[in-house]
Each structure stands twice: as C-alpha cells, then as structure tokens.
Amino acid sequence: MREDGGVSDEVDERVTPPLVDEAVKKAAVCWVSVAGGPAYALWCLPLDGALLVVTGPGEQAAPGLADTDTADVTLRGDHGGRIVSWPARVARLRPGTEEWDTAAPLVAAKRLNASGSAAELVARWAAEGCALNRLTPAGTAVTGADLPAGSLAEQPRPAPTVRAVRKPFRLHRVRRR
C-alpha cells in the first residue's frame, strides 16, 4: 500500500501461490535439485513459509546445496504424487547468528534417530560444519497440467551401502509327491 492509501504497483516477492503455501506447511520431505542436477529427497522442517534442510557430515547429502543461492524444489501431495515445483532462494544460516539460534534447535528437535539431546545435536552441527539451509519460494511455481506428465524416475545412484544380495539359505528341500 502506498503512503497516500492507494495500492502499490510493486510486486511483493514474499507472496506465494496458496498451493505452494499449503504444500510447504505440510512438507516433511522435499526433492531438491541444484543447477539442473539430480534431485535428492531430503527431510525438511517448514518454518515461516520456507523449508529448513540440514546437510553435511553425519547428515543427509545434497551436493552443492550449501554453496548455491538457488535450487529447484518439488513437493508431493497427500496422494504421494508430485503437486508443485518451484525455484527456491537458498540462504545458509550460520552458527552464532540470531537466525541460527532460533531455527537450529527447532530443526534438531524434529530430527529423528539422533543421538543425544537437541542442544548436543545443534552443537555438533556447528562444530562439524553442517549446513542449515532455508529454502524460500522465489519465482513462478509449476503446478497441475504444467508439471511433467511422464515419470522422472532415474536409475539408483551408486552408494556405499549397496551390496550384492546372495541367494537365500535353504533349511530343507521340499519334495513333491
């Protein structure tokens, strides 16, 4: 609103479509792609219209996310399918800042299977150089018929946890009559 009471022609970039707002509020997992690379499924915490994501040593991997200013985010709906993709502005929260002191304990409290208390987890993130990133919607969201119609499935990426599976052990033979 202008000082004279009229409506301003300026666009407020904080205004996001209702679908993006609702999807962000309900998000527990987001798919994040950096510089057109493969999308990584990351657990996240919604906070004030943005998603908070922790990456780094001992946490989830998202190559390049901590060092970029932009990323592409895809969220799913209640039915499990993709409902919206949007460009995100990436901001890394630094230990010792007011933003870190506010957000890191909230994210640590929601971190599943973490050893130690939330305070110990936050201290470890700061000491080991983990990145706490805020992904804020920025730009035009892709929804509905504008989403890709085909599958975006990819071959599994190599991981150190993948190993060859042996044939199952048999205790006895089954004889047919």
JSON list of C-alpha atoms in Angstrom, two decimals:
[
{"chain": "A", "resi": 1, "resn": "MET", "atom": "CA", "xyz": [0.00, 0.00, 0.00]},
{"chain": "A", "resi": 2, "resn": "ARG", "atom": "CA", "xyz": [1.27, 3.47, -0.85]},
{"chain": "A", "resi": 3, "resn": "GLU", "atom": "CA", "xyz": [1.60, 6.28, 1.66]},
{"chain": "A", "resi": 4, "resn": "ASP", "atom": "CA", "xyz": [-1.41, 8.07, 0.12]},
{"chain": "A", "resi": 5, "resn": "GLY", "atom": "CA", "xyz": [-3.59, 4.99, 0.76]},
{"chain": "A", "resi": 6, "resn": "GLY", "atom": "CA", "xyz": [-3.56, 3.73, -2.85]},
{"chain": "A", "resi": 7, "resn": "VAL", "atom": "CA", "xyz": [-2.44, 0.29, -3.97]},
{"chain": "A", "resi": 8, "resn": "SER", "atom": "CA", "xyz": [1.21, -0.03, -4.98]},
{"chain": "A", "resi": 9, "resn": "ASP", "atom": "CA", "xyz": [2.21, -1.45, -8.36]},
{"chain": "A", "resi": 10, "resn": "GLU", "atom": "CA", "xyz": [5.26, -3.13, -6.84]},
{"chain": "A", "resi": 11, "resn": "VAL", "atom": "CA", "xyz": [5.22, -6.89, -6.56]},
{"chain": "A", "resi": 12, "resn": "ASP", "atom": "CA", "xyz": [5.87, -8.34, -3.13]},
{"chain": "A", "resi": 13, "resn": "GLU", "atom": "CA", "xyz": [8.08, -11.36, -3.78]},
{"chain": "A", "resi": 14, "resn": "ARG", "atom": "CA", "xyz": [7.06, -12.88, -0.43]},
{"chain": "A", "resi": 15, "resn": "VAL", "atom": "CA", "xyz": [3.60, -13.55, -1.78]},
{"chain": "A", "resi": 16, "resn": "THR", "atom": "CA", "xyz": [3.38, -17.15, -2.95]},
{"chain": "A", "resi": 17, "resn": "PRO", "atom": "CA", "xyz": [0.50, -19.08, -4.51]},
{"chain": "A", "resi": 18, "resn": "PRO", "atom": "CA", "xyz": [-1.82, -20.77, -1.99]},
{"chain": "A", "resi": 19, "resn": "LEU", "atom": "CA", "xyz": [-0.84, -24.24, -3.28]},
{"chain": "A", "resi": 20, "resn": "VAL", "atom": "CA", "xyz": [2.83, -23.56, -2.54]},
{"chain": "A", "resi": 21, "resn": "ASP", "atom": "CA", "xyz": [1.98, -22.20, 0.93]},
{"chain": "A", "resi": 22, "resn": "GLU", "atom": "CA", "xyz": [-0.09, -25.29, 1.79]},
{"chain": "A", "resi": 23, "resn": "ALA", "atom": "CA", "xyz": [2.44, -27.74, 0.34]},
{"chain": "A", "resi": 24, "resn": "VAL", "atom": "CA", "xyz": [5.26, -26.09, 2.31]},
{"chain": "A", "resi": 25, "resn": "LYS", "atom": "CA", "xyz": [3.25, -26.18, 5.55]},
{"chain": "A", "resi": 26, "resn": "LYS", "atom": "CA", "xyz": [2.66, -29.94, 5.19]},
{"chain": "A", "resi": 27, "resn": "ALA", "atom": "CA", "xyz": [6.09, -30.91, 3.87]},
{"chain": "A", "resi": 28, "resn": "ALA", "atom": "CA", "xyz": [8.18, -33.50, 5.66]},
{"chain": "A", "resi": 29, "resn": "VAL", "atom": "CA", "xyz": [10.21, -34.47, 2.59]},
{"chain": "A", "resi": 30, "resn": "CYS", "atom": "CA", "xyz": [11.22, -32.33, -0.37]},
{"chain": "A", "resi": 31, "resn": "TRP", "atom": "CA", "xyz": [13.12, -33.10, -3.55]},
{"chain": "A", "resi": 32, "resn": "VAL", "atom": "CA", "xyz": [15.89, -30.58, -4.16]},
{"chain": "A", "resi": 33, "resn": "SER", "atom": "CA", "xyz": [17.89, -30.15, -7.34]},
{"chain": "A", "resi": 34, "resn": "VAL", "atom": "CA", "xyz": [20.89, -27.83, -7.64]},
{"chain": "A", "resi": 35, "resn": "ALA", "atom": "CA", "xyz": [21.98, -26.40, -11.01]},
{"chain": "A", "resi": 36, "resn": "GLY", "atom": "CA", "xyz": [19.88, -28.85, -13.03]},
{"chain": "A", "resi": 37, "resn": "GLY", "atom": "CA", "xyz": [21.48, -31.85, -11.33]},
{"chain": "A", "resi": 38, "resn": "PRO", "atom": "CA", "xyz": [19.67, -34.87, -9.93]},
{"chain": "A", "resi": 39, "resn": "ALA", "atom": "CA", "xyz": [17.01, -34.25, -7.28]},
{"chain": "A", "resi": 40, "resn": "TYR", "atom": "CA", "xyz": [17.74, -35.51, -3.77]},
{"chain": "A", "resi": 41, "resn": "ALA", "atom": "CA", "xyz": [14.99, -36.45, -1.33]},
{"chain": "A", "resi": 42, "resn": "LEU", "atom": "CA", "xyz": [15.63, -34.51, 1.89]},
{"chain": "A", "resi": 43, "resn": "TRP", "atom": "CA", "xyz": [13.75, -34.37, 5.16]},
{"chain": "A", "resi": 44, "resn": "CYS", "atom": "CA", "xyz": [12.79, -30.84, 5.98]},
{"chain": "A", "resi": 45, "resn": "LEU", "atom": "CA", "xyz": [11.02, -28.67, 8.52]},
{"chain": "A", "resi": 46, "resn": "PRO", "atom": "CA", "xyz": [8.57, -25.97, 7.42]},
{"chain": "A", "resi": 47, "resn": "LEU", "atom": "CA", "xyz": [9.04, -22.64, 9.21]},
{"chain": "A", "resi": 48, "resn": "ASP", "atom": "CA", "xyz": [7.55, -19.24, 8.31]},
{"chain": "A", "resi": 49, "resn": "GLY", "atom": "CA", "xyz": [6.74, -20.13, 4.69]},
{"chain": "A", "resi": 50, "resn": "ALA", "atom": "CA", "xyz": [10.15, -21.69, 4.00]},
{"chain": "A", "resi": 51, "resn": "LEU", "atom": "CA", "xyz": [11.73, -25.13, 4.35]},
{"chain": "A", "resi": 52, "resn": "LEU", "atom": "CA", "xyz": [14.73, -25.76, 6.59]},
{"chain": "A", "resi": 53, "resn": "VAL", "atom": "CA", "xyz": [17.14, -28.51, 5.49]},
{"chain": "A", "resi": 54, "resn": "VAL", "atom": "CA", "xyz": [20.28, -29.79, 7.26]},
{"chain": "A", "resi": 55, "resn": "THR", "atom": "CA", "xyz": [23.12, -31.27, 5.19]},
{"chain": "A", "resi": 56, "resn": "GLY", "atom": "CA", "xyz": [26.71, -32.19, 5.88]},
{"chain": "A", "resi": 57, "resn": "PRO", "atom": "CA", "xyz": [28.82, -34.68, 7.83]},
{"chain": "A", "resi": 58, "resn": "GLY", "atom": "CA", "xyz": [26.63, -37.23, 9.60]},
{"chain": "A", "resi": 59, "resn": "GLU", "atom": "CA", "xyz": [23.51, -35.77, 7.98]},
{"chain": "A", "resi": 60, "resn": "GLN", "atom": "CA", "xyz": [21.81, -36.06, 4.61]},
{"chain": "A", "resi": 61, "resn": "ALA", "atom": "CA", "xyz": [23.72, -35.43, 1.39]},
{"chain": "A", "resi": 62, "resn": "ALA", "atom": "CA", "xyz": [22.71, -32.71, -1.06]},
{"chain": "A", "resi": 63, "resn": "PRO", "atom": "CA", "xyz": [25.78, -31.91, -3.17]},
{"chain": "A", "resi": 64, "resn": "GLY", "atom": "CA", "xyz": [26.12, -28.21, -3.91]},
{"chain": "A", "resi": 65, "resn": "LEU", "atom": "CA", "xyz": [23.17, -27.03, -1.82]},
{"chain": "A", "resi": 66, "resn": "ALA", "atom": "CA", "xyz": [25.28, -25.33, 0.88]},
{"chain": "A", "resi": 67, "resn": "ASP", "atom": "CA", "xyz": [27.22, -23.37, -1.75]},
{"chain": "A", "resi": 68, "resn": "THR", "atom": "CA", "xyz": [24.42, -22.12, -4.02]},
{"chain": "A", "resi": 69, "resn": "ASP", "atom": "CA", "xyz": [21.95, -19.25, -3.96]},
{"chain": "A", "resi": 70, "resn": "THR", "atom": "CA", "xyz": [19.19, -21.03, -5.89]},
{"chain": "A", "resi": 71, "resn": "ALA", "atom": "CA", "xyz": [17.70, -24.52, -6.18]},
{"chain": "A", "resi": 72, "resn": "ASP", "atom": "CA", "xyz": [14.61, -26.21, -7.56]},
{"chain": "A", "resi": 73, "resn": "VAL", "atom": "CA", "xyz": [12.20, -27.77, -5.05]},
{"chain": "A", "resi": 74, "resn": "THR", "atom": "CA", "xyz": [9.46, -30.31, -5.71]},
{"chain": "A", "resi": 75, "resn": "LEU", "atom": "CA", "xyz": [6.81, -31.24, -3.15]},
{"chain": "A", "resi": 76, "resn": "ARG", "atom": "CA", "xyz": [4.23, -34.01, -3.10]},
{"chain": "A", "resi": 77, "resn": "GLY", "atom": "CA", "xyz": [0.61, -34.01, -2.04]},
{"chain": "A", "resi": 78, "resn": "ASP", "atom": "CA", "xyz": [-1.43, -36.23, 0.26]},
{"chain": "A", "resi": 79, "resn": "HIS", "atom": "CA", "xyz": [-1.79, -38.79, -2.54]},
{"chain": "A", "resi": 80, "resn": "GLY", "atom": "CA", "xyz": [2.01, -39.19, -2.75]},
{"chain": "A", "resi": 81, "resn": "GLY", "atom": "CA", "xyz": [2.36, -37.65, -6.21]},
{"chain": "A", "resi": 82, "resn": "ARG", "atom": "CA", "xyz": [4.16, -34.51, -7.29]},
{"chain": "A", "resi": 83, "resn": "ILE", "atom": "CA", "xyz": [1.91, -31.44, -6.97]},
{"chain": "A", "resi": 84, "resn": "VAL", "atom": "CA", "xyz": [4.21, -28.43, -7.25]},
{"chain": "A", "resi": 85, "resn": "SER", "atom": "CA", "xyz": [7.75, -27.47, -8.24]},
{"chain": "A", "resi": 86, "resn": "TRP", "atom": "CA", "xyz": [9.22, -24.05, -7.59]},
{"chain": "A", "resi": 87, "resn": "PRO", "atom": "CA", "xyz": [12.53, -22.22, -7.72]},
{"chain": "A", "resi": 88, "resn": "ALA", "atom": "CA", "xyz": [13.91, -21.51, -4.28]},
{"chain": "A", "resi": 89, "resn": "ARG", "atom": "CA", "xyz": [16.21, -18.89, -2.87]},
{"chain": "A", "resi": 90, "resn": "VAL", "atom": "CA", "xyz": [18.77, -20.68, -0.68]},
{"chain": "A", "resi": 91, "resn": "ALA", "atom": "CA", "xyz": [20.15, -18.97, 2.41]},
{"chain": "A", "resi": 92, "resn": "ARG", "atom": "CA", "xyz": [22.65, -20.71, 4.68]},
{"chain": "A", "resi": 93, "resn": "LEU", "atom": "CA", "xyz": [22.10, -19.98, 8.36]},
{"chain": "A", "resi": 94, "resn": "ARG", "atom": "CA", "xyz": [25.41, -19.55, 10.19]},
{"chain": "A", "resi": 95, "resn": "PRO", "atom": "CA", "xyz": [26.15, -20.63, 13.78]},
{"chain": "A", "resi": 96, "resn": "GLY", "atom": "CA", "xyz": [26.15, -17.74, 16.22]},
{"chain": "A", "resi": 97, "resn": "THR", "atom": "CA", "xyz": [23.58, -15.68, 14.32]},
{"chain": "A", "resi": 98, "resn": "GLU", "atom": "CA", "xyz": [20.12, -14.92, 15.63]},
{"chain": "A", "resi": 99, "resn": "GLU", "atom": "CA", "xyz": [18.57, -16.93, 12.76]},
{"chain": "A", "resi": 100, "resn": "TRP", "atom": "CA", "xyz": [20.67, -19.99, 13.67]},
{"chain": "A", "resi": 101, "resn": "ASP", "atom": "CA", "xyz": [19.89, -19.65, 17.38]},
{"chain": "A", "resi": 102, "resn": "THR", "atom": "CA", "xyz": [16.17, -19.59, 16.57]},
{"chain": "A", "resi": 103, "resn": "ALA", "atom": "CA", "xyz": [15.95, -22.23, 13.83]},
{"chain": "A", "resi": 104, "resn": "ALA", "atom": "CA", "xyz": [18.61, -24.85, 14.67]},
{"chain": "A", "resi": 105, "resn": "PRO", "atom": "CA", "xyz": [17.00, -26.02, 17.96]},
{"chain": "A", "resi": 106, "resn": "LEU", "atom": "CA", "xyz": [13.62, -26.35, 16.21]},
{"chain": "A", "resi": 107, "resn": "VAL", "atom": "CA", "xyz": [15.12, -28.49, 13.44]},
{"chain": "A", "resi": 108, "resn": "ALA", "atom": "CA", "xyz": [17.17, -30.55, 15.92]},
{"chain": "A", "resi": 109, "resn": "ALA", "atom": "CA", "xyz": [14.05, -31.29, 17.99]},
{"chain": "A", "resi": 110, "resn": "LYS", "atom": "CA", "xyz": [12.39, -32.81, 14.89]},
{"chain": "A", "resi": 111, "resn": "ARG", "atom": "CA", "xyz": [15.46, -34.80, 13.80]},
{"chain": "A", "resi": 112, "resn": "LEU", "atom": "CA", "xyz": [14.62, -38.50, 14.02]},
{"chain": "A", "resi": 113, "resn": "ASN", "atom": "CA", "xyz": [17.07, -41.08, 15.38]},
{"chain": "A", "resi": 114, "resn": "ALA", "atom": "CA", "xyz": [19.61, -38.51, 16.52]},
{"chain": "A", "resi": 115, "resn": "SER", "atom": "CA", "xyz": [21.89, -39.49, 19.36]},
{"chain": "A", "resi": 116, "resn": "GLY", "atom": "CA", "xyz": [21.95, -37.04, 22.24]},
{"chain": "A", "resi": 117, "resn": "SER", "atom": "CA", "xyz": [19.77, -34.06, 23.04]},
{"chain": "A", "resi": 118, "resn": "ALA", "atom": "CA", "xyz": [18.70, -31.32, 20.65]},
{"chain": "A", "resi": 119, "resn": "ALA", "atom": "CA", "xyz": [21.29, -28.96, 22.19]},
{"chain": "A", "resi": 120, "resn": "GLU", "atom": "CA", "xyz": [24.06, -31.53, 21.64]},
{"chain": "A", "resi": 121, "resn": "LEU", "atom": "CA", "xyz": [22.92, -32.02, 18.05]},
{"chain": "A", "resi": 122, "resn": "VAL", "atom": "CA", "xyz": [22.99, -28.26, 17.37]},
{"chain": "A", "resi": 123, "resn": "ALA", "atom": "CA", "xyz": [26.49, -28.07, 18.89]},
{"chain": "A", "resi": 124, "resn": "ARG", "atom": "CA", "xyz": [27.65, -30.96, 16.66]},
{"chain": "A", "resi": 125, "resn": "TRP", "atom": "CA", "xyz": [26.19, -29.30, 13.55]},
{"chain": "A", "resi": 126, "resn": "ALA", "atom": "CA", "xyz": [28.09, -26.10, 14.36]},
{"chain": "A", "resi": 127, "resn": "ALA", "atom": "CA", "xyz": [31.36, -27.91, 15.20]},
{"chain": "A", "resi": 128, "resn": "GLU", "atom": "CA", "xyz": [31.34, -30.23, 12.16]},
{"chain": "A", "resi": 129, "resn": "GLY", "atom": "CA", "xyz": [30.35, -27.57, 9.63]},
{"chain": "A", "resi": 130, "resn": "CYS", "atom": "CA", "xyz": [26.91, -28.90, 8.77]},
{"chain": "A", "resi": 131, "resn": "ALA", "atom": "CA", "xyz": [24.80, -26.55, 6.68]},
{"chain": "A", "resi": 132, "resn": "LEU", "atom": "CA", "xyz": [21.38, -25.41, 7.87]},
{"chain": "A", "resi": 133, "resn": "ASN", "atom": "CA", "xyz": [19.72, -24.01, 4.74]},
{"chain": "A", "resi": 134, "resn": "ARG", "atom": "CA", "xyz": [16.49, -22.05, 4.36]},
{"chain": "A", "resi": 135, "resn": "LEU", "atom": "CA", "xyz": [14.69, -22.71, 1.04]},
{"chain": "A", "resi": 136, "resn": "THR", "atom": "CA", "xyz": [12.29, -19.84, 0.34]},
{"chain": "A", "resi": 137, "resn": "PRO", "atom": "CA", "xyz": [9.91, -19.88, -2.66]},
{"chain": "A", "resi": 138, "resn": "ALA", "atom": "CA", "xyz": [11.09, -17.40, -5.29]},
{"chain": "A", "resi": 139, "resn": "GLY", "atom": "CA", "xyz": [9.72, -17.25, -8.78]},
{"chain": "A", "resi": 140, "resn": "THR", "atom": "CA", "xyz": [6.90, -18.94, -10.63]},
{"chain": "A", "resi": 141, "resn": "ALA", "atom": "CA", "xyz": [5.66, -22.30, -9.36]},
{"chain": "A", "resi": 142, "resn": "VAL", "atom": "CA", "xyz": [4.84, -25.12, -11.79]},
{"chain": "A", "resi": 143, "resn": "THR", "atom": "CA", "xyz": [1.58, -26.90, -10.96]},
{"chain": "A", "resi": 144, "resn": "GLY", "atom": "CA", "xyz": [-1.19, -29.02, -12.46]},
{"chain": "A", "resi": 145, "resn": "ALA", "atom": "CA", "xyz": [-1.04, -29.62, -16.21]},
{"chain": "A", "resi": 146, "resn": "ASP", "atom": "CA", "xyz": [2.28, -27.74, -16.44]},
{"chain": "A", "resi": 147, "resn": "LEU", "atom": "CA", "xyz": [4.07, -30.47, -14.44]},
{"chain": "A", "resi": 148, "resn": "PRO", "atom": "CA", "xyz": [5.86, -33.15, -16.48]},
{"chain": "A", "resi": 149, "resn": "ALA", "atom": "CA", "xyz": [3.39, -35.88, -17.45]},
{"chain": "A", "resi": 150, "resn": "GLY", "atom": "CA", "xyz": [5.89, -38.74, -17.54]},
{"chain": "A", "resi": 151, "resn": "SER", "atom": "CA", "xyz": [7.89, -40.35, -14.80]},
{"chain": "A", "resi": 152, "resn": "LEU", "atom": "CA", "xyz": [11.06, -38.62, -13.69]},
{"chain": "A", "resi": 153, "resn": "ALA", "atom": "CA", "xyz": [12.39, -41.86, -12.18]},
{"chain": "A", "resi": 154, "resn": "GLU", "atom": "CA", "xyz": [16.11, -42.45, -12.52]},
{"chain": "A", "resi": 155, "resn": "GLN", "atom": "CA", "xyz": [18.42, -45.38, -12.03]},
{"chain": "A", "resi": 156, "resn": "PRO", "atom": "CA", "xyz": [19.63, -45.62, -8.42]},
{"chain": "A", "resi": 157, "resn": "ARG", "atom": "CA", "xyz": [22.84, -43.70, -7.84]},
{"chain": "A", "resi": 158, "resn": "PRO", "atom": "CA", "xyz": [25.84, -45.64, -6.53]},
{"chain": "A", "resi": 159, "resn": "ALA", "atom": "CA", "xyz": [26.03, -45.64, -2.76]},
{"chain": "A", "resi": 160, "resn": "PRO", "atom": "CA", "xyz": [28.44, -47.25, -0.30]},
{"chain": "A", "resi": 161, "resn": "THR", "atom": "CA", "xyz": [25.53, -49.01, 1.42]},
{"chain": "A", "resi": 162, "resn": "VAL", "atom": "CA", "xyz": [24.51, -51.02, -1.64]},
{"chain": "A", "resi": 163, "resn": "ARG", "atom": "CA", "xyz": [25.84, -54.56, -1.73]},
{"chain": "A", "resi": 164, "resn": "ALA", "atom": "CA", "xyz": [25.29, -57.71, -3.72]},
{"chain": "A", "resi": 165, "resn": "VAL", "atom": "CA", "xyz": [22.49, -59.91, -2.45]},
{"chain": "A", "resi": 166, "resn": "ARG", "atom": "CA", "xyz": [23.12, -63.63, -2.07]},
{"chain": "A", "resi": 167, "resn": "LYS", "atom": "CA", "xyz": [20.57, -66.34, -2.67]},
{"chain": "A", "resi": 168, "resn": "PRO", "atom": "CA", "xyz": [18.60, -67.15, 0.47]},
{"chain": "A", "resi": 169, "resn": "PHE", "atom": "CA", "xyz": [19.76, -70.03, 2.61]},
{"chain": "A", "resi": 170, "resn": "ARG", "atom": "CA", "xyz": [17.56, -73.14, 2.45]},
{"chain": "A", "resi": 171, "resn": "LEU", "atom": "CA", "xyz": [16.93, -75.17, 5.56]},
{"chain": "A", "resi": 172, "resn": "HIS", "atom": "CA", "xyz": [15.39, -78.14, 3.79]},
{"chain": "A", "resi": 173, "resn": "ARG", "atom": "CA", "xyz": [14.20, -79.37, 0.44]},
{"chain": "A", "resi": 174, "resn": "VAL", "atom": "CA", "xyz": [10.57, -79.58, -0.36]},
{"chain": "A", "resi": 175, "resn": "ARG", "atom": "CA", "xyz": [9.71, -82.85, -2.09]},
{"chain": "A", "resi": 176, "resn": "ARG", "atom": "CA", "xyz": [6.83, -83.06, -4.46]},
{"chain": "A", "resi": 177, "resn": "ARG", "atom": "CA", "xyz": [4.63, -86.14, -4.47]}
]
